[in-house]
XYZ file of C-alpha atoms in Angstrom:
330
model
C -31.093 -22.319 63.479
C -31.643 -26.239 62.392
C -28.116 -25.720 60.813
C -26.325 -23.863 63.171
C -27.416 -26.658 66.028
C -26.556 -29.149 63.350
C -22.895 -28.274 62.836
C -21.975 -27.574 66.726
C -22.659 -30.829 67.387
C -21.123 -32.910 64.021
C -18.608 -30.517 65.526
C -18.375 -31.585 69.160
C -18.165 -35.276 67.673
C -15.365 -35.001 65.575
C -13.577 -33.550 68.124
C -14.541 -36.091 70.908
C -13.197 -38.209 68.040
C -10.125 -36.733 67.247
C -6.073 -36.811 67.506
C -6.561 -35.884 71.353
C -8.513 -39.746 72.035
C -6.005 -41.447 69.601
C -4.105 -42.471 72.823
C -7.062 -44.434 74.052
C -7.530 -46.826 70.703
C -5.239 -48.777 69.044
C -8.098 -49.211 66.251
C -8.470 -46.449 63.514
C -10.662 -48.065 61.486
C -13.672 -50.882 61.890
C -14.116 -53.819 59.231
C -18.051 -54.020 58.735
C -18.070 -57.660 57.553
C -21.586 -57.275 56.141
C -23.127 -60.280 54.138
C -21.205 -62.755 53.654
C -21.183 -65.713 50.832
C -19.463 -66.109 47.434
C -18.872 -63.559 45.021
C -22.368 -64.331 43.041
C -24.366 -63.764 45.950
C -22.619 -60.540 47.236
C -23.629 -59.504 43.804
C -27.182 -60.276 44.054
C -27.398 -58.657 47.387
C -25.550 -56.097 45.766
C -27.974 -55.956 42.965
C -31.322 -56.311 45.094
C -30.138 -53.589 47.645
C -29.392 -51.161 44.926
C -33.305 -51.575 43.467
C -34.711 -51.205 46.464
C -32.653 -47.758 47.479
C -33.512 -46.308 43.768
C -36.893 -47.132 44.513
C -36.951 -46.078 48.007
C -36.051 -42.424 46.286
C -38.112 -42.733 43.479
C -41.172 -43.126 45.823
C -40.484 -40.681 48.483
C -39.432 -38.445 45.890
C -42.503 -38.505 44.106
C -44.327 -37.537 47.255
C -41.945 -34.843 48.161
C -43.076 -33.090 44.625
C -46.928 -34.023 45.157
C -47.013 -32.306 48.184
C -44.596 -29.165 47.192
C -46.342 -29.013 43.171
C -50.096 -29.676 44.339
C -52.102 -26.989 46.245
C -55.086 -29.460 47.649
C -52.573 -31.259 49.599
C -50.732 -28.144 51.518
C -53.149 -28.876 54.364
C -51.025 -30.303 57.540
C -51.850 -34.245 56.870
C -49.806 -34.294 53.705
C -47.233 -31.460 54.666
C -46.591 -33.847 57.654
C -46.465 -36.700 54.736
C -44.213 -34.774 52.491
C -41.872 -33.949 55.147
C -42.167 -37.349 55.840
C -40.714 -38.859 52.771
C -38.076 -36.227 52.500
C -36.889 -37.631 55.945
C -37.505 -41.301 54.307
C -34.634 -40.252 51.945
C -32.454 -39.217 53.972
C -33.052 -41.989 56.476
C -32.244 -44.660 54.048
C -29.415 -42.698 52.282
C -27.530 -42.376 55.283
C -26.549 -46.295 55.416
C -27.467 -47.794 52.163
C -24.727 -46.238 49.710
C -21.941 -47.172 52.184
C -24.064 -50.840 52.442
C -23.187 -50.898 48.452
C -19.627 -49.917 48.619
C -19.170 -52.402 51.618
C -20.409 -55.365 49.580
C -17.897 -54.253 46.375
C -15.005 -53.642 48.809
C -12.245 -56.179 48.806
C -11.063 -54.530 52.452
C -14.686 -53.798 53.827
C -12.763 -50.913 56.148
C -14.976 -47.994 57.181
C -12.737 -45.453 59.096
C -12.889 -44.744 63.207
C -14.292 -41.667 62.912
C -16.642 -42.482 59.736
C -18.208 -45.345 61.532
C -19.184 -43.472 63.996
C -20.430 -40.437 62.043
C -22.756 -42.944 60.300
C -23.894 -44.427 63.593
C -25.002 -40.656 64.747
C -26.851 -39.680 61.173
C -28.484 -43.106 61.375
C -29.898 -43.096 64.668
C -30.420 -39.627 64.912
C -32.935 -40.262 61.764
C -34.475 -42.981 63.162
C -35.136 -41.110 66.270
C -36.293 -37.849 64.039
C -38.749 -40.781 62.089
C -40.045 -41.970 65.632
C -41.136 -38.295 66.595
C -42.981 -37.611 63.212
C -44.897 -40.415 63.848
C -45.714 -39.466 66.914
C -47.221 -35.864 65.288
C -48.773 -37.876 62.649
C -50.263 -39.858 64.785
C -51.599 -36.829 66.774
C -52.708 -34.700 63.851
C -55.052 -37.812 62.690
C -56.597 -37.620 66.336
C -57.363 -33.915 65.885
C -58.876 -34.604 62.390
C -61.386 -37.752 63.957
C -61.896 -36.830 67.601
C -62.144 -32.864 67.021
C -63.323 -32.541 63.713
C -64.853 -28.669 64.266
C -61.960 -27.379 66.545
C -59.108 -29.277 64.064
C -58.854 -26.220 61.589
C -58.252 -23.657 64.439
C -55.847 -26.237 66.463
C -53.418 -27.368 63.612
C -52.761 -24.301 62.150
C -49.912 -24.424 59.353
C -48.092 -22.147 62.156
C -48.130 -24.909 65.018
C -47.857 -27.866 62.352
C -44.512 -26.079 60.981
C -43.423 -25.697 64.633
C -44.086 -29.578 64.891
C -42.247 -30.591 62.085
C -38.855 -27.894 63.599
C -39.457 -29.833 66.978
C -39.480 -33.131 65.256
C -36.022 -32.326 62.989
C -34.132 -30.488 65.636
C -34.848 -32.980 69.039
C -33.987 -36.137 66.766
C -30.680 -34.097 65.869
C -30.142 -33.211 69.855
C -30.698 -36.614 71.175
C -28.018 -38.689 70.124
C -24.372 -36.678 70.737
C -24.030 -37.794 74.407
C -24.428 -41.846 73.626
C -22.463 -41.793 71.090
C -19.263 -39.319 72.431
C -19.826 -42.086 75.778
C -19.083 -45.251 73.309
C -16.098 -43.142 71.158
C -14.676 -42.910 74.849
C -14.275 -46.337 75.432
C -11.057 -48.328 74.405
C -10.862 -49.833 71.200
C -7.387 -52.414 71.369
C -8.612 -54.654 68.481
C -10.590 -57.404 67.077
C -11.960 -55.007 65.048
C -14.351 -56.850 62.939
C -17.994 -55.975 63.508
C -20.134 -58.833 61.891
C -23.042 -56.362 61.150
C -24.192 -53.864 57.887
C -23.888 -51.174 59.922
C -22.606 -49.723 62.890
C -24.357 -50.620 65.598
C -23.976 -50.128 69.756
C -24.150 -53.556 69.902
C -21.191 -54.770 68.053
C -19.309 -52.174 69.296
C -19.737 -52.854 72.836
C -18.369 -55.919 72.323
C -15.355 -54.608 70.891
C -14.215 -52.632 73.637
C -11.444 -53.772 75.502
C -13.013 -53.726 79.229
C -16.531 -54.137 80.311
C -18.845 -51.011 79.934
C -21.881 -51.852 82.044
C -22.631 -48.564 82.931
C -22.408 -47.163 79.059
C -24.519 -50.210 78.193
C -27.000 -49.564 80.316
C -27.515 -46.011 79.781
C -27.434 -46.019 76.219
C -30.060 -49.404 76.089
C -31.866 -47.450 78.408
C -32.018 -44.550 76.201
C -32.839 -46.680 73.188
C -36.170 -47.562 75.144
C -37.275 -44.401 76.228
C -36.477 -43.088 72.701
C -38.521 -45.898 70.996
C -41.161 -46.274 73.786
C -41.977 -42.630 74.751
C -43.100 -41.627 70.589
C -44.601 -45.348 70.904
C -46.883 -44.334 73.533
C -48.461 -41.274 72.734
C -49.007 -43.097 69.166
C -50.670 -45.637 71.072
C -52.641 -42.919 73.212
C -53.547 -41.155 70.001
C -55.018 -43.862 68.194
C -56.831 -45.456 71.314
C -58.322 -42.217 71.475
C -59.387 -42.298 67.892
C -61.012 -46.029 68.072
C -63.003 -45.047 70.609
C -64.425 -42.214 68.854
C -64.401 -44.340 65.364
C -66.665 -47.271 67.535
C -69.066 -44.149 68.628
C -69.781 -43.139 65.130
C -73.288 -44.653 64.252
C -72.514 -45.440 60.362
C -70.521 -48.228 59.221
C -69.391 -46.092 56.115
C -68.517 -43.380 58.399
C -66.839 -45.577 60.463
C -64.696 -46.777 57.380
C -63.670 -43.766 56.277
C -62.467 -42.880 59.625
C -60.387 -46.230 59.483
C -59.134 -45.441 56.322
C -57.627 -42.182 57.011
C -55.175 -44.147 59.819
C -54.784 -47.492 58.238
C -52.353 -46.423 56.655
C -50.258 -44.449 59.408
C -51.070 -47.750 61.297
C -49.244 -50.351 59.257
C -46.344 -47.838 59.013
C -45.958 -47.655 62.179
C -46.502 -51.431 62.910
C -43.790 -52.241 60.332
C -41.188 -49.731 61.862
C -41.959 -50.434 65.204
C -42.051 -54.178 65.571
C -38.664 -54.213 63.783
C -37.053 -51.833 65.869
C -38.044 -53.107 69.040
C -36.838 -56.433 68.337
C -33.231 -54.852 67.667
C -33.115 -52.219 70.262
C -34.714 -52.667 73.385
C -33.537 -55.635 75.079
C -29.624 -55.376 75.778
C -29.639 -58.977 75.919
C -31.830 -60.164 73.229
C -29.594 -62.741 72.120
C -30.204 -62.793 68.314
C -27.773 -64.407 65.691
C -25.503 -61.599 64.206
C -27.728 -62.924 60.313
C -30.819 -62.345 62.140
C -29.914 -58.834 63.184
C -28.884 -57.810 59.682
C -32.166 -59.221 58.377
C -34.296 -56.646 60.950
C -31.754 -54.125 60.344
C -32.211 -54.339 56.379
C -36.267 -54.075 56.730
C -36.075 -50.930 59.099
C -33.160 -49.174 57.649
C -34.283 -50.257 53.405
C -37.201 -51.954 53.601
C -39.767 -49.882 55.483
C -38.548 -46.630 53.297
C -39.574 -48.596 50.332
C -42.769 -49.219 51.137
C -43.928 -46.213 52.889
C -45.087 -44.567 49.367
C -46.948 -47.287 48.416
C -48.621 -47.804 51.877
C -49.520 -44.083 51.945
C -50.324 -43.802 48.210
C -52.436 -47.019 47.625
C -54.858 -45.998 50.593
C -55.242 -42.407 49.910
C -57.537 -40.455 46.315
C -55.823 -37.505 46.538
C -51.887 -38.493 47.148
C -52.545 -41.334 44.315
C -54.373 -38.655 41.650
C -51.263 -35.838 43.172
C -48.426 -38.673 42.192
C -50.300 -39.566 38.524
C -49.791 -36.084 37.844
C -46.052 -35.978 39.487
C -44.662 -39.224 37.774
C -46.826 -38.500 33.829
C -44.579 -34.718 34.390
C -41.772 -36.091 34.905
C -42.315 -39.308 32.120
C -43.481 -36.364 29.439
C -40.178 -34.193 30.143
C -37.991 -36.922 29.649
């Protein structure tokens, strides 16, 4: 179903994008300027960005097999984790390679249509990222809050149907934003000082004024980022307030424990993103963007395994096993 969905719309774009909208841009093809500096430092860029992707799979990889290879952890919290990190991979993989080919390029071109592809898989991610931490958020405040009723409520039946909700809406949300920028005319510059492509940059690009496009698509940037925001913020005032209720401090530790580590996750992602996305107007240098846009697009992947790993017995004992496998076959 996920696939069928999946291809219609890749489908729809590519057509929006097509020979018939030629007429409307005089642009085929976008150069993404990236970092700039002399040839040594594109090369350590080059060099540190490539670590931090094989990393980035390394570590969500290993959690990936944890979760599939060890039966204590196919309880919802880690399935929701595993599922997690496979979405991690995909997240990061659907900017960083072309990141790495950018810096090596002597042209730095990324074609019309390409750019634009990449701008849907990207945000469409992200958004997919923004709803699982929503249900992890929610599944951590049926664990605390409803501790008796949490084996008959998340049911590996309703957290599956979570995790279908959470892939197919971030999938569904982004066509119509996107097919409204392809639309607009494109008559050149068409140099977009960024690592990636961005609604930003190419607003600025277009030939007349899009007010209306702007401020629909910043609009739906905030609801996107705000409404998963929100019930994560629900869920885990909920949870405090049962954690501050509990008479023991060890208890109360342990219950802190179990969401510390969803917590910084979703401090790290957050703060990031809504520095880049939810003002139309925020007025940052084009460096400054590609900074914030390196930490939540590279950097945040990285660290997720470690965040969830270092904080957790089981994951931690689950990836020993994982990574002295995979050591010992090699």
């Amino acid at each position: 179903m996920f696939t069928v969905v999946h291809f219609l719309f890749v489908s729809l774009f590519l057509t929006a994008l097509g020979p018939q909208n030629k007429t409307r841009h005089l642009v085929n093809e976008f150069i993404l300027l990236g970092f700039h500096g002399q040839r040594k430092i594109q090369s350590l860029f080059f060099s540190l960005i490539l670590v931090l992707y094989l990393l980035t799979l390394l570590g969500n990889g290993a959690i990936v097999c944890a979760v599939k290879w060890d039966r204590r952890l196919h309880i919802p919290m880690y399935i929701l984790l595993g599922n997690f990190a496979f979405l991690e991979i995909w997240y990061v993989s659907s900017t960083v390679p072309n990141m790495l080919v950018n810096i090596l390029s002597e042209t730095k071109a990324i074609s019309f249509s390409g750019c634009f592809l990449q701008f849907y898989f990207f945000f469409s991610l992200g958004t997919t990222e923004c709803f699982f931490l929503s249900v992890m958020a929610y599944d951590r405040y049926l664990a605390i809050c409803c501790p008796l009723r949490y084996p008959s409520i998340m049911t590996r039946k309703l957290c599956v149907s979570l995790i279908c909700v959470c892939w197919v809406s971030g999938f569904l949300c982004y066509p119509v934003p996107i097919v409204l920028i392809s639309q607009l005319p494109f008559c050149g510059p068409n140099i977009i000082d960024h690592i990636v492509c961005d609604p930003g940059p190419l607003f600025a690009l277009s030939c007349v004024p899009a007010p209306s496009t702007e401020l629909i698509c910043y609009t739906f940037n905030s609801v996107i980022i705000f409404g998963p925001f929100l019930s994560i913020l629900g869920s885990y005032t909920l949870v405090l307030r049962a954690v501050l209720r509990v008479p023991s401090g060890a208890g109360r530790m342990k219950a802190f424990s179990t969401c510390g580590s969803h917590m910084m996750v979703v401090s790290l992602f957050y703060g990031t993103l809504m520095a880049m996305y939810v003002s139309p107007s925020s007025g940052n240098p084009a460096g400054m963007q590609k900074i914030v846009t390196l930490v939540y697009s590279a950097g945040t992947p990285l660290l997720n395994p470690f965040i969830y790993s270092l904080r957790n017995k089981d994951m931690k004992e689950a990836l020993k096993k994982v990574l002295g496998l995979t050591i010992t076959q090699h």
